[in-house]
Each structure stands twice: as structure tokens, then as C-alpha cells.
Coordinates of C-alpha atoms in Angstrom, one line a residue:
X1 CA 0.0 0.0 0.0
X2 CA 1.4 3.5 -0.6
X3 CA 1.2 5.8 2.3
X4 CA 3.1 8.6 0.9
X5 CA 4.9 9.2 4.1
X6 CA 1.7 10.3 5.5
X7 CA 3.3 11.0 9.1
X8 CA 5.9 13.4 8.2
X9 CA 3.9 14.6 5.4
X10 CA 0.9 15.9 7.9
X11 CA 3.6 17.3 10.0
X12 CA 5.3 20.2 7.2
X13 CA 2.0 20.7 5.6
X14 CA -0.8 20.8 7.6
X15 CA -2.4 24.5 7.8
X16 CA -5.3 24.5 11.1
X17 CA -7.9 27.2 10.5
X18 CA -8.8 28.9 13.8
X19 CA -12.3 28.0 15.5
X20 CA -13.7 31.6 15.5
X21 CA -16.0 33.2 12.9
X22 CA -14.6 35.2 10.0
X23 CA -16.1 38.3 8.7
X24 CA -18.0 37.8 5.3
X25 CA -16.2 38.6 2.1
X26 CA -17.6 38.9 -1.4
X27 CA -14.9 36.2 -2.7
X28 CA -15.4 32.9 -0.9
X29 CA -12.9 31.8 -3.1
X30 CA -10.4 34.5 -1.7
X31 CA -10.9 33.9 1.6
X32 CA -9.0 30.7 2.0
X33 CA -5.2 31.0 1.6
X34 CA -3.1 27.5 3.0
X35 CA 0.4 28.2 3.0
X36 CA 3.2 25.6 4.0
X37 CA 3.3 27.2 7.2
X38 CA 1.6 24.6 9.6
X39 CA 1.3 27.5 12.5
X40 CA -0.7 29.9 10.2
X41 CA -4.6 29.9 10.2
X42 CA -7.4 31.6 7.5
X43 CA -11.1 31.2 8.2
X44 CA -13.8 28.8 7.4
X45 CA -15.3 29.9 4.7
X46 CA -17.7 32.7 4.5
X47 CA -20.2 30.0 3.1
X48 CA -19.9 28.0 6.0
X49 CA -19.6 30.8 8.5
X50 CA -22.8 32.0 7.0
X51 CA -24.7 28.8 7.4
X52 CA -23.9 27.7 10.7
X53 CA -25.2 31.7 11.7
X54 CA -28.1 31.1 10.3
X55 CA -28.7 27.9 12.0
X56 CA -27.7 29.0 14.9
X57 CA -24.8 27.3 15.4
X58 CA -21.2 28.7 16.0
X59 CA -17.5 27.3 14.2
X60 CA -17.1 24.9 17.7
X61 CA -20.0 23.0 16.6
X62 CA -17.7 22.0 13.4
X63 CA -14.0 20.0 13.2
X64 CA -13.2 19.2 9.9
X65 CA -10.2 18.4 7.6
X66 CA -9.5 18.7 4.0
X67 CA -7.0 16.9 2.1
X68 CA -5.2 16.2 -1.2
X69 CA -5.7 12.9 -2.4
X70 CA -2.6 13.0 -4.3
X71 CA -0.1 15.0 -2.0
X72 CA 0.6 16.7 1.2
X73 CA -0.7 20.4 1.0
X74 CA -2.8 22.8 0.4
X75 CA -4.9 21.3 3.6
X76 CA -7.6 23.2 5.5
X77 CA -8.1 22.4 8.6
X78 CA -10.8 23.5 11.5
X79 CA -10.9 22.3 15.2
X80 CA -9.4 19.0 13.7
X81 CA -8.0 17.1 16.6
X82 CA -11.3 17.3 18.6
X83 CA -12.8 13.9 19.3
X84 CA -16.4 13.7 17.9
X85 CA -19.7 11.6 17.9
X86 CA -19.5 10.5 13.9
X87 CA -22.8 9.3 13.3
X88 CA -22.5 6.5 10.3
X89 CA -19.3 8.0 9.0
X90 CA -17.8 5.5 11.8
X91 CA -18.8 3.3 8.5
X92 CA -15.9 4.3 6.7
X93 CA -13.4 3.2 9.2
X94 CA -14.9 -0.5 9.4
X95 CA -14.9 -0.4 5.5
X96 CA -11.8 0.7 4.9
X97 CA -9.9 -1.8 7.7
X98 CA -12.1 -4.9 6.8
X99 CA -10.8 -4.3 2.7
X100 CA -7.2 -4.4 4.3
X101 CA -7.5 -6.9 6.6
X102 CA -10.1 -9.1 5.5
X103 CA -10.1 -8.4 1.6
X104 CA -12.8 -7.4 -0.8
X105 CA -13.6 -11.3 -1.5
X106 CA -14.3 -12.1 2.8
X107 CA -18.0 -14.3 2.6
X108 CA -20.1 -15.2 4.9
X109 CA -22.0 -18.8 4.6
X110 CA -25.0 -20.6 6.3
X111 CA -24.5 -24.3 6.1
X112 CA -27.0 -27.3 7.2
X113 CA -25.2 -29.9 9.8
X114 CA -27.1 -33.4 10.9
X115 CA -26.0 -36.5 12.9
X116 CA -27.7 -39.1 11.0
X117 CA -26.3 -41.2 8.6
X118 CA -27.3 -40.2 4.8
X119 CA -30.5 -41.6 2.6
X120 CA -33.6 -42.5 3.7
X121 CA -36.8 -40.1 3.9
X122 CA -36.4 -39.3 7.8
X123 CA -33.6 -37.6 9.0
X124 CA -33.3 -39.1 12.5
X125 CA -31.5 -37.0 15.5
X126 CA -31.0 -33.1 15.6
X127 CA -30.6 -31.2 11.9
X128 CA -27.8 -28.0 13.2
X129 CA -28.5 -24.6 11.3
X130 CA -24.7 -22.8 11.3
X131 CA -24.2 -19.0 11.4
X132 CA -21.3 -18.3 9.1
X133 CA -22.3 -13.9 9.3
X134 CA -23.8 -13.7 6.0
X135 CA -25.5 -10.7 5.8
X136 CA -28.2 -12.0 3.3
X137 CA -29.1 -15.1 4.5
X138 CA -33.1 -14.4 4.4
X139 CA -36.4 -16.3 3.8
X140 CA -35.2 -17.5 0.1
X141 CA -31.5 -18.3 1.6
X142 CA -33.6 -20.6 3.8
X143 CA -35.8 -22.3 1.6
X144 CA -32.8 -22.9 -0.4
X145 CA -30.7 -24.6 2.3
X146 CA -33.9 -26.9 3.1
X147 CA -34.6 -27.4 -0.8
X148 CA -31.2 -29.3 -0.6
X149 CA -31.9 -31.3 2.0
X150 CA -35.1 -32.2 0.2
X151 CA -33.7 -32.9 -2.6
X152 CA -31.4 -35.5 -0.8
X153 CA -34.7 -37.5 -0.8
X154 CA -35.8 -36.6 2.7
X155 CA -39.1 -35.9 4.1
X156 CA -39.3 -36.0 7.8
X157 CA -37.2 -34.4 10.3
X158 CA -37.3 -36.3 13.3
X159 CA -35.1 -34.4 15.9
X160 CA -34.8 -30.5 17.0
X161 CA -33.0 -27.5 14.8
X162 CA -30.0 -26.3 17.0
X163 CA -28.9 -22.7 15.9
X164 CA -25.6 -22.6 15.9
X165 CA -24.2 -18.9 16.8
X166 CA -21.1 -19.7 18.3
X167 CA -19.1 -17.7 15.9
X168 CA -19.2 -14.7 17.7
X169 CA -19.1 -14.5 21.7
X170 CA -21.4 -14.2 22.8
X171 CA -23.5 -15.7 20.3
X172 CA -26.3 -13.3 21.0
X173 CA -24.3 -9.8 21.7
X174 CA -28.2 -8.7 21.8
X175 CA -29.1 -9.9 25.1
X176 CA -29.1 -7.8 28.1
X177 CA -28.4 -4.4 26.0
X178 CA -31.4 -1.8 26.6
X179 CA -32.8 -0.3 23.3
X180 CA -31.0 2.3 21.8
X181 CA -33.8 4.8 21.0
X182 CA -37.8 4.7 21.3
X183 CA -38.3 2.6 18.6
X184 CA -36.5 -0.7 18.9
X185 CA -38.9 -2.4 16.3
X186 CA -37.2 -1.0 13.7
X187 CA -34.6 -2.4 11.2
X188 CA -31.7 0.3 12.2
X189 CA -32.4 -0.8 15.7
X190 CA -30.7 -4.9 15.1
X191 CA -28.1 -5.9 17.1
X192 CA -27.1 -9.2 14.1
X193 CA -26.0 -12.8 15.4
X194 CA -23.6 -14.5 13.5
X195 CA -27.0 -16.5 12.0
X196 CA -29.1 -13.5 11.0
X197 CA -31.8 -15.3 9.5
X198 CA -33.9 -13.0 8.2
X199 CA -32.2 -9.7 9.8
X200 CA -34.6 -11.1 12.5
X201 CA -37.3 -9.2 10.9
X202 CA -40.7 -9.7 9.8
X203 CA -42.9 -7.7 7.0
X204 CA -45.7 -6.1 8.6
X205 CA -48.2 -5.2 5.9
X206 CA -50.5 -2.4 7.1
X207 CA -53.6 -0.7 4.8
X208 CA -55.7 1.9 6.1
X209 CA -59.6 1.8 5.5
X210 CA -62.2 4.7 5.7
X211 CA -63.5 3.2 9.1
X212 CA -60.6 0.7 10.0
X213 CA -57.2 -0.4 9.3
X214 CA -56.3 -4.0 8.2
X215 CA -53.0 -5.9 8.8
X216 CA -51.0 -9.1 7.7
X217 CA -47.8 -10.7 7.8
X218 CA -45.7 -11.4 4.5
X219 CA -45.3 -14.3 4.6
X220 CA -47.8 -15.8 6.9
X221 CA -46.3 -17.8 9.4
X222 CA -47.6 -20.7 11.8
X223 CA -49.2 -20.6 14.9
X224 CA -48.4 -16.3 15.0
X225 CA -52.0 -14.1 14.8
X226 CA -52.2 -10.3 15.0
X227 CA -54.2 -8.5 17.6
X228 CA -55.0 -5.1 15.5
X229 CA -55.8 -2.5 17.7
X230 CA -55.1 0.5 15.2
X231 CA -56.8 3.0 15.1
X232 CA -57.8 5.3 11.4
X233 CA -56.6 8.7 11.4
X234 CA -56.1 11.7 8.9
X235 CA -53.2 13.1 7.3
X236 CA -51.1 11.8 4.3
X237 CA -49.3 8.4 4.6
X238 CA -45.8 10.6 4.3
X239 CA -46.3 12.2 7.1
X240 CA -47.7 9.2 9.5
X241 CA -46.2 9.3 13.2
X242 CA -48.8 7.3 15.3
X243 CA -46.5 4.4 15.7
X244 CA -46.9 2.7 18.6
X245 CA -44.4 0.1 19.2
X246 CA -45.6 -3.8 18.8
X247 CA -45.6 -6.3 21.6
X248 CA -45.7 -10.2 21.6
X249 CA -47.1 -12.6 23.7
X250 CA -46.4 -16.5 24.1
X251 CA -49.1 -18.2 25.2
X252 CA -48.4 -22.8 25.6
X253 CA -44.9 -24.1 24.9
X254 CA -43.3 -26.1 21.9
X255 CA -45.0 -26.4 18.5
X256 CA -48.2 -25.7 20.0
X257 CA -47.4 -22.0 21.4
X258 CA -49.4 -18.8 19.8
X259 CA -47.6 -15.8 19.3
X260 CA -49.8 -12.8 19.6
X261 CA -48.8 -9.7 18.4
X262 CA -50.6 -6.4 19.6
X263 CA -50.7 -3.5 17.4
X264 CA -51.3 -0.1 18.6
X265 CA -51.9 3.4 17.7
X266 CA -53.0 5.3 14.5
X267 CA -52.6 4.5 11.1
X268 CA -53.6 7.4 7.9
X269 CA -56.8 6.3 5.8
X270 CA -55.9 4.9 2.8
X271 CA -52.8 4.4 3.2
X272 CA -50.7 1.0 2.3
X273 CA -47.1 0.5 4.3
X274 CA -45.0 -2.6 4.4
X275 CA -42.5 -2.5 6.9
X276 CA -40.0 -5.0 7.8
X277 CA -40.0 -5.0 12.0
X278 CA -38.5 -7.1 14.8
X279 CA -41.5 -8.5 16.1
X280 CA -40.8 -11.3 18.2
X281 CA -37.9 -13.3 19.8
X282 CA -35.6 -14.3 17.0
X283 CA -35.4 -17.9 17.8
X284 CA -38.9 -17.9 18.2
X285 CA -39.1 -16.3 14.4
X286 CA -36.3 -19.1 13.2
X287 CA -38.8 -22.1 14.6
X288 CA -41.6 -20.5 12.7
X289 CA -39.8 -20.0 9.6
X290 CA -38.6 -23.0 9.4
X291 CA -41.5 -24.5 10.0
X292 CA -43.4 -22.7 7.3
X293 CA -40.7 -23.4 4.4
X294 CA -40.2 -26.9 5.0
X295 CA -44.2 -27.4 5.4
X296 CA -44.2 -25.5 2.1
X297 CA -41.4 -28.3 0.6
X298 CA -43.9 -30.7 1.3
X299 CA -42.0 -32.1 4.8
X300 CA -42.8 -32.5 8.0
X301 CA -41.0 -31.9 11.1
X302 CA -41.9 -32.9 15.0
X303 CA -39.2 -31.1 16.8
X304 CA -38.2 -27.5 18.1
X305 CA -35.7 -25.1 18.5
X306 CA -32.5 -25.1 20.5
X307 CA -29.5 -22.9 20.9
X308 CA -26.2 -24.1 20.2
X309 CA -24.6 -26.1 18.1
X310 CA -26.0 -29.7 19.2
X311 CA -24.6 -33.2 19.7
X312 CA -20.9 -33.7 18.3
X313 CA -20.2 -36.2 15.5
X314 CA -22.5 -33.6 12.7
X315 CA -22.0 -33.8 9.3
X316 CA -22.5 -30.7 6.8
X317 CA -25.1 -31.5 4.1
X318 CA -25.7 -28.4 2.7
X319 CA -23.9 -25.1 2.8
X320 CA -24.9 -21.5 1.2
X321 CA -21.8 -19.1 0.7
X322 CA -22.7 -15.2 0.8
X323 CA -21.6 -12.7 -2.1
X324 CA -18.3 -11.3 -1.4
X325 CA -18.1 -8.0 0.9
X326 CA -16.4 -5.8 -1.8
X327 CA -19.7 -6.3 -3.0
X328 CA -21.8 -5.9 0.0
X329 CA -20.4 -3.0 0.9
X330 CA -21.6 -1.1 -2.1
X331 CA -25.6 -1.5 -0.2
X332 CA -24.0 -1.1 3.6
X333 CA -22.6 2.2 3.0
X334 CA -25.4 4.1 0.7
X335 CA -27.9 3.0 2.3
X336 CA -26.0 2.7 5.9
X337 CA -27.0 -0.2 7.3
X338 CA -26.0 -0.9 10.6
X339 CA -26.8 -4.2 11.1
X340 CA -24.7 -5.1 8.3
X341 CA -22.0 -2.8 9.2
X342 CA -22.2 -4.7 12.9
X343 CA -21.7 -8.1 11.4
X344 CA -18.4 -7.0 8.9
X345 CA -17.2 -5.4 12.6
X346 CA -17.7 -8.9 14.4
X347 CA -15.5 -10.7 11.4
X348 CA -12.5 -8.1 12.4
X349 CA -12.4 -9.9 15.4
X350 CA -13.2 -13.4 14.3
X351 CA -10.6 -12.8 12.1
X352 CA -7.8 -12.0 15.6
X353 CA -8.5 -15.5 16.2
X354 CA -8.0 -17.1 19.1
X355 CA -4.9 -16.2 20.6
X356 CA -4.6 -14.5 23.8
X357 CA -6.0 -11.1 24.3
X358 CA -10.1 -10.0 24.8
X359 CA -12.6 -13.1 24.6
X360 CA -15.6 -11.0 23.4
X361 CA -15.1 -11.0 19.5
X362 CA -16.1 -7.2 19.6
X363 CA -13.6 -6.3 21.9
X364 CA -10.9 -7.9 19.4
X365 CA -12.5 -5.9 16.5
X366 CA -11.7 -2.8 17.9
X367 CA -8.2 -4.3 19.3
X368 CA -7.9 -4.7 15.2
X369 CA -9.5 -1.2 14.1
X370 CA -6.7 0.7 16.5
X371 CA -3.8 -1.8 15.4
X372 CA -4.9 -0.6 11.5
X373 CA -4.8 3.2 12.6
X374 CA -1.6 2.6 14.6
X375 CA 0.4 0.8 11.3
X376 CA -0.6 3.5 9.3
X377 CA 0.5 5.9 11.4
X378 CA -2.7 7.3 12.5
X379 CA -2.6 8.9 15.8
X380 CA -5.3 6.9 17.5
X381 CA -5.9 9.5 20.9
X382 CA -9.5 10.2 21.8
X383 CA -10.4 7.1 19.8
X384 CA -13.2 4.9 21.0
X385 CA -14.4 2.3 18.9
X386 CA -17.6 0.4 19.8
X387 CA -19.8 -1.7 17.5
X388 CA -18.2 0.3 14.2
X389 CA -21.6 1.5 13.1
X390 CA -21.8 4.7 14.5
X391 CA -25.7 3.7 15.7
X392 CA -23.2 4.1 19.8
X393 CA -23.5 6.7 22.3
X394 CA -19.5 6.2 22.7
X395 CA -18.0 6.1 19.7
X396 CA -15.6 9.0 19.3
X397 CA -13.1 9.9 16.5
X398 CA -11.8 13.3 14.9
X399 CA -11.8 15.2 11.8
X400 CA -8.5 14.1 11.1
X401 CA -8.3 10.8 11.9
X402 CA -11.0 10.3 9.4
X403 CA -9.7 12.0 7.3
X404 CA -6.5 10.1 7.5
X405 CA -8.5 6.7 7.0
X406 CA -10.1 7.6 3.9
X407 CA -6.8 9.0 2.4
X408 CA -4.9 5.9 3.1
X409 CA -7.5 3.9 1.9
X410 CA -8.2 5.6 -1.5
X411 CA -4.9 6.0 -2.2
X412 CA -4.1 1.9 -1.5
X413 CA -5.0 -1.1 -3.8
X414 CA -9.0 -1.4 -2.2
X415 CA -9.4 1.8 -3.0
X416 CA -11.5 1.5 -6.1
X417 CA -14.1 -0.7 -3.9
X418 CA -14.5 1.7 -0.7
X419 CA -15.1 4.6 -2.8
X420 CA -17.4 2.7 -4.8
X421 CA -19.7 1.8 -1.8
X422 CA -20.1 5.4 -0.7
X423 CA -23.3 7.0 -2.0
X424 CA -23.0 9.3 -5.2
X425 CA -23.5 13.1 -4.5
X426 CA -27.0 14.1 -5.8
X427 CA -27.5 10.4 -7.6
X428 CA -28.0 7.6 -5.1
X429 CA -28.2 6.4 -1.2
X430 CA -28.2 9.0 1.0
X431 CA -26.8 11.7 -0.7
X432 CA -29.4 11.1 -3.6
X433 CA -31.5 14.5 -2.5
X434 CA -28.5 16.8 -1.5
X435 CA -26.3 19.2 -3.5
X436 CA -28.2 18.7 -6.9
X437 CA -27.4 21.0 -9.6
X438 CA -24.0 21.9 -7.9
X439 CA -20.6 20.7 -9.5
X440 CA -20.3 18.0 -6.3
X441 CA -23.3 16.0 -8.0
X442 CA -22.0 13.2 -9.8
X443 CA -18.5 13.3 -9.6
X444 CA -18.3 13.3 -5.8
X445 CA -19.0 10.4 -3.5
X446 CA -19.7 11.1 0.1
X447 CA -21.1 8.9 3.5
X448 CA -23.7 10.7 5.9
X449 CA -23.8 10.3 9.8
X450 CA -27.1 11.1 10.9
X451 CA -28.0 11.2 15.2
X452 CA -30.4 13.2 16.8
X453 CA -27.1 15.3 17.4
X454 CA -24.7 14.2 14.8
X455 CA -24.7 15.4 11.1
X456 CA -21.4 14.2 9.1
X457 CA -19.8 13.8 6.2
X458 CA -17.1 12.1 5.0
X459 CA -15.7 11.2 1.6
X460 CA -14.3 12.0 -1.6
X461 CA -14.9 15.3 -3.5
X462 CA -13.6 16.4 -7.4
X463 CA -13.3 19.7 -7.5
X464 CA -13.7 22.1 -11.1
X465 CA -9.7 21.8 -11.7
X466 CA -9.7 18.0 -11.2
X467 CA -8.0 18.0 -8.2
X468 CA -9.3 15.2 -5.3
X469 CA -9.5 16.2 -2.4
X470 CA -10.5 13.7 1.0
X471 CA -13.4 15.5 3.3
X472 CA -14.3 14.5 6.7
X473 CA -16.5 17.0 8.3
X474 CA -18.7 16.8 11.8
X475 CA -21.3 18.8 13.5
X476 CA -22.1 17.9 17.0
X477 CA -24.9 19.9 18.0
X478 CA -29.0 19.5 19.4
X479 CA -30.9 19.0 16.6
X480 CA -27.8 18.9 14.1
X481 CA -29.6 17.0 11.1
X482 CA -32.0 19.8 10.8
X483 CA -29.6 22.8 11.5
X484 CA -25.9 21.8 10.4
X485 CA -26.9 19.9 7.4
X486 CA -26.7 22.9 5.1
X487 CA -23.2 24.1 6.1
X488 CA -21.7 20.5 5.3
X489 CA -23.6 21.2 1.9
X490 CA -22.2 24.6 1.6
X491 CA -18.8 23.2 2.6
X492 CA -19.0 20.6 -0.1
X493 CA -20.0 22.6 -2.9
X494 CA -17.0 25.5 -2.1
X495 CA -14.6 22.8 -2.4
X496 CA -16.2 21.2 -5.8
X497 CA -15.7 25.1 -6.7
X498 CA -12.6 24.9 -6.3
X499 CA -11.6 26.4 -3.4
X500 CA -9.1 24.9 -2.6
X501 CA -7.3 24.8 -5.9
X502 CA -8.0 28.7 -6.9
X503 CA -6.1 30.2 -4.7
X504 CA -3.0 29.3 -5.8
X505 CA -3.5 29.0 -9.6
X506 CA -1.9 25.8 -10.0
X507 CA -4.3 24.2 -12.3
X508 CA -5.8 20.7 -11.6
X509 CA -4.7 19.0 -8.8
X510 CA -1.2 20.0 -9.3
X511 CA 1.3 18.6 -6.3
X512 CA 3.6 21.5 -5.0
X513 CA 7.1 19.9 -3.6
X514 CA 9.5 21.3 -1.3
X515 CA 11.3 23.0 -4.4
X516 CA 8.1 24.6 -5.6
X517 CA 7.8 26.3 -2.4
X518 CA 11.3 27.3 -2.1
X519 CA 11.0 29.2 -5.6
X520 CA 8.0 31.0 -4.3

């Protein structure tokens, strides 16, 4: 990988821009002047300075840094060292140190293990359903898996399904954690398993009548009703907030047990929804899942669900590899899925092995994340890594460490693949509605962080002379999505500009040396 002597580089060239406003000046352009001098300072821009005043906000709700792609200066830099909540642009930190350390062609799998000797239409003993952390592995991954085994000529399953999550430890990192927000039902809101079946979701099909409001599950599944308590109300689907969050009830044991699951609160007239929601236990959902497919495949099957990974002596019979994760990367980071994100986190650390060190597999992840930052020479103080999605109250980072990571990673052989997977500016994901119409739509690529007090960005921007510049840039503020958002935008667009290639006249992305500046 080339580094381009990042560490000594950073050290002659990089130019901080002092936290206070600047006055306003009728070049924007003009008002940002890096020099080689790393103790001198300029502004943010008047662009910027103007939009956080008009939201409010002041230059200490921003750090950012701004650097070449291809070189060591000009650099703008503003409150840069200061340790920040990132949002989702913690994203870009477990992409970029899963393509070095696990490579773009790291899959997961799902395979079928069974103790009982081959051929025959029962499968006698316990049939063993293996986590391997594939992402993907849904309701069609399942019916695939048991289509094999069908296809092996059996017909009954005479023993229990043991899920096997002992990949990770602990195999259910979900248990014990209190939700993170109000709404826990919802797909951001998944703490994965090494199994993931289904994202342990369900579709929740709602459709709002005149007079009432009807609901199914897609699929249906066995032996799980709804108790519909919604109420109609008025307004436009779009802006429906009557959500009340679903509970289950078991009532008997086994095969037998009904799952009931209340609905509550108000749902628009005529409106149709279909929402994909954590609505019971997920081993609970596994048992009834697989007892709807294989019913479906024409089996039958007399047992239940166990955790674990069941009696020794198993046998694989059927295996399902996941697509590569230079792939799945491409739908983790535009549309920032956490879950996902969680999952490529959890292989960092499955990847440490066993040697000595932190049992929990997450705590060996981020053992792994500050190793990376450390071998690239990436000053790792006021780090705190946590589950790698940026969905943590504790994660922490700064402008220039992040920075830093998406330099070294663009600028080394994976780099083609990270930049690839972050959303394209005014085109897809979620940058698909910002900066249209500007010169960063199109040509620049950029990941969000959205919290309730985080807005980020954090990516790769062209500007109008061709140079490339990296851009990591945090606000940290209440309400920050609503009020910051448009100073990141107006951030953006003054680099695609060219503001930081104007100044100095040097045409497109031109690399000034030490000799260049000694002829100055």
C-alpha cells in the first residue's frame, strides 16, 4: 500500500484554521489562503460561517479536515484534533480496515449440519443450522438450504434444529443491551447474530380503510395471529407518526405456542405500508420460519428449536456461501446499514483468532481497528471504537483521523471498492437528494452520519480543476440534522468550486514539492 509518508507529510504541511467566525467577504474563493506554514490559520469559509449563523450554530460545533488525495498540502483544517460523535461515518473506518484486513472477497456462509447417517426419507437425531455472518441469509436463503436437503430425498425431520451462533461470543451480543432509541422495532435498531436469518425481521403489511385499518404478515407464518388495535386517522401516509411500538405474547410451549402480536396506535386512511420490524424473539421467528418453508417443501417436522450447536459427531449437508463483501459494501454504505456494518465489525475480530487477548469477539475488533490506525501511522488518541456503526452513544473519532482513513485507503490497492460503496452526490443512497445542480453532483462520492445530534460527512470530493480532495467533516450539535446539514452542503460545494485549488492558480490537482515552495 502507498502511504506517501503520511506521518511526516501531515507534520510540514498541515495548515489549522482557527475555530472563531470570520467576517464575510464577497470572494469565498479568496478567503481561504493555505500556506506551508503549519502555525498559520485563515477562516472557514464565508459559506460556511454564514450557514452555521443562520442555523444557529457557531464554528465549535464544526471540526473538519480537508486533504489532497494526491499530495501533502494545500490542507484546511478547522478544530481537527477534537474527538467527535460521527454518526454512520464510523462506516468508513470499518470499510476501509475490513478491505485491508479481510479483503474485498471475505463471505459469509450458512450451512446445514445433521447427525444421521445419509438416505432415507427421515432424517433421524437433531438437523444443526450454522451461522457463518452472511448478511443475506433471508427467507429465500432458507428455503434454499432446506430445498437441498429435500432434494437429498428426505421428508421428515425427526429431531430438534440447534442454531448454531457460536461464531461470535457471545453468540447473542443482543441480550441484556437496553434499546438504543424509542423505537427498537425498527430495522436500524438490530443488534445481528452471526445467523441473521432473516435480519430477525418480519414484513408487517398495514392498509388503512375509511372506518378501519387491516394488517398481515408477509409471509404468513404458523401458529403467530395479529391483535389489530389501530386505530384510522387523517393526514397523508408521508407524514404518519402514530406508531406505537408492537408487543408479543407466548401463550403454551413447543409447537403448540401462539404468538400474539398487539398493534397499537393510528394509522392514515388509505394508506398502504409494508415494513420489515423485529417483532418477536428471534429464535422464536427461526422455529416458525422453518416450520413454514419446510411445510411448504412438502415435509414435515416434529421437533423445536435449541440454541447451540448440538450433539458432536454432525455432518455438513448443505452449505450456502454469501456474495463477497467488496460487494456488500456497495448496499452497507449508501444506504448505511447498521446491522450489516455490525456483522463485517464482528469478522474483524473473528478474524484476531483465538490467541490471547479480549474473549468478546467485539472487543478484538476494535483491538484490530486501533492496530490498522496505529500501522498507518494514525494517531489513535480520543479514539473509542464500539460496534463500528456509528448507531453508539460512545463512539468518538476526529476530523483528522477520518480523514486520515479515507486517504490511506483511497490511495491503496482497495481503494477503487471503498469509494465505490459510498453514496453518489445528488444520484443515489443517502446523498441522492443533496447538493443537486451543484458541481459535487455526480462526480463526488460522500457517507452521511445522521443522530439526533450528529450530522457528518465524510468522503471523496472532485473539485472544477480535477484535483481530489478527501473531506471528513462533523457537526455535534442538538438537533444537528436539521440545523448543520446545510453548512456541510455549503462546505461541499465551495470545495467542488474549487476552493481549494483557486487560490493558488496551480491548475488541476497539481502537487507542489518542497522545491516549488522554495521558488516562491
Amino acid at each position: 500500500m502507498r502511504v506517501r509518508g503520511l506521518v511526516s507529510a501531515l507534520a510540514l504541511g498541515l495548515v489549522t484554521v482557527l475555530a472563531g467566525p470570520a467576517p464575510a467577504q464577497a470572494n469565498d474563493r479568496a478567503q481561504v489562503r493555505p500556506t506551508a506554514d503549519a502555525s498559520a490559520s485563515s477562516p472557514l469559509p464565508a459559506s460556511v460561517t454564514q450557514a452555521l449563523h443562520a442555523a444557529g450554530l457557531t464554528p465549535d460545533d464544526l471540526a473538519l479536515a480537508v486533504l489532497p488525495l494526491d499530495g501533502r498540502w494545500p490542507t484546511l483544517m478547522h478544530r481537527p484534533d477534537v474527538a467527535v460523535q460521527p454518526g454512520s461515518t464510523m462506516k468508513v473506518v470499518t470499510s476501509a480496515v475490513a478491505l485491508e484486513q479481510l479483503g474485498p472477497n471475505h463471505r459469509g456462509y450458512t450451512a446445514l449440519w445433521a447427525t444421521a447417517p445419509a438416505g432415507g426419507e427421515v432424517l433421524r437425531g437433531p438437523l444443526v443450522l450454522q451461522g457463518g455472518s452472511d448478511p443475506e441469509f433471508d427467507l429465500p436463503g432458507l428455503y434454499a438450504l432446506l430445498l437441498e436437503l429435500r432434494e437429498q430425498g428426505v421428508r421428515q425431520i425427526d429431531g430438534d434444529l440447534w442454531l448454531d451462533r457460536s461464531r461470535w461470543q457471545p453468540s447473542r451480543p443482543d441480550r441484556g443491551v437496553p434499546p438504543f432509541d424509542e423505537a427498537p422495532e425498527f430495522p436500524y435498531n438490530v443488534i445481528p447474530d452471526p445467523l441473521h436469518l432473516a435480519g430477525a425481521l418480519h414484513v408487517l403489511e398495514l392498509r388503512g380503510e375509511h372506518d378501519r385499518g387491516a394488517a398481515r404478515l408477509v409471509p404468513g407464518l404458523p401458529g403467530v395471529v395479529l391483535d389489530n388495535r389501530l386505530q384510522p386517522a387523517d393526514g397523508r401516509c408521508g407524514d404518519w407518526d402514530g406508531w406505537e411500538t408492537p408487543t408479543s405474547q407466548v401463550t403454551g410451549e413447543g409447537p403448540a405456542a401462539v404468538v400474539t402480536v398487539v398493534l397499537q396506535g393510528r394509522f392514515p386512511r388509505l394508506c398502504l405500508r409494508r415494513q420489515a420490524l423485529q417483532l418477536m424473539d428471534r429464535d422464536l421467528l427461526a422455529e416458525r420460519l422453518m416450520r413454514r418453508v419446510w411445510t411448504d417443501l412438502g415435509g414435515t417436522w416434529n421437533g423445536t428449536v435449541r440454541e447451540g450447536g448440538g450433539p458432536a459427531g454432525a455432518r455438513p449437508i448443505a452449505r450456502r456461501d454469501g456474495r463477497p463483501w467488496g460487494e456488500l459494501l456497495r448496499p452497507l454504505n449508501k444506504r448505511s446499514d447498521n446491522a450489516w456494518t455490525r456483522i463485517l465489525y464482528m469478522e474483524l475480530g473473528v478474524a484476531a483468532g483465538t490467541s490471547p487477548g479480549p474473549a468478546a469477539t467485539a472487543e478484538r475488533a476494535a483491538a484490530v481497528v486501533r492496530s490498522w490506525f496505529e500501522r498507518h501511522g494514525i494517531d489513535t488518541a480520543g479514539l473509542v471504537v464500539d460496534n463500528g456503526s456509528g448507531l453508539s452513544r460512545s463512539e468518538r473519532l476526529t476530523a483528522r483521523q477520518l480523514a486520515q482513513v479515507l486517504k490511506v485507503s483511497l490511495d491503496g490497492p482497495n481503494g477503487a471498492d471503498l469509494l465505490m460503496s459510498l453514496p453518489t452526490v445528488g444520484v443515489d443512497g443517502t446523498m441522492r437528494n443533496r447538493l443537486r445542480g451543484t458541481p459535487a453532483a455526480v462526480s463526488s462520492r460522500l457517507k452521511t452520519g445522521t443522530l439526533r445530534n450528529v450530522t457528518a460527512l465524510a468522503g471523496q470530493v472532485t473539485d472544477a480543476q480535477g484535483a481530489t480532495w478527501v473531506l471528513a467533516a462533523v457537526i455535534n450539535a442538538e438537533e444537528a440534522p436539521r440545523r448543520g446539514r446545510a453548512a456541510l452542503d455549503a462546505l461541499v460545494a465551495w470545495v467542488a468550486e474549487g476552493g481549494m485549488t483557486d487560490p493558488f492558480g496551480e491548475g488541476p490537482g497539481r502537487r507542489l514539492d518542497e522545491s516549488d515552495r522554495a521558488g516562491r
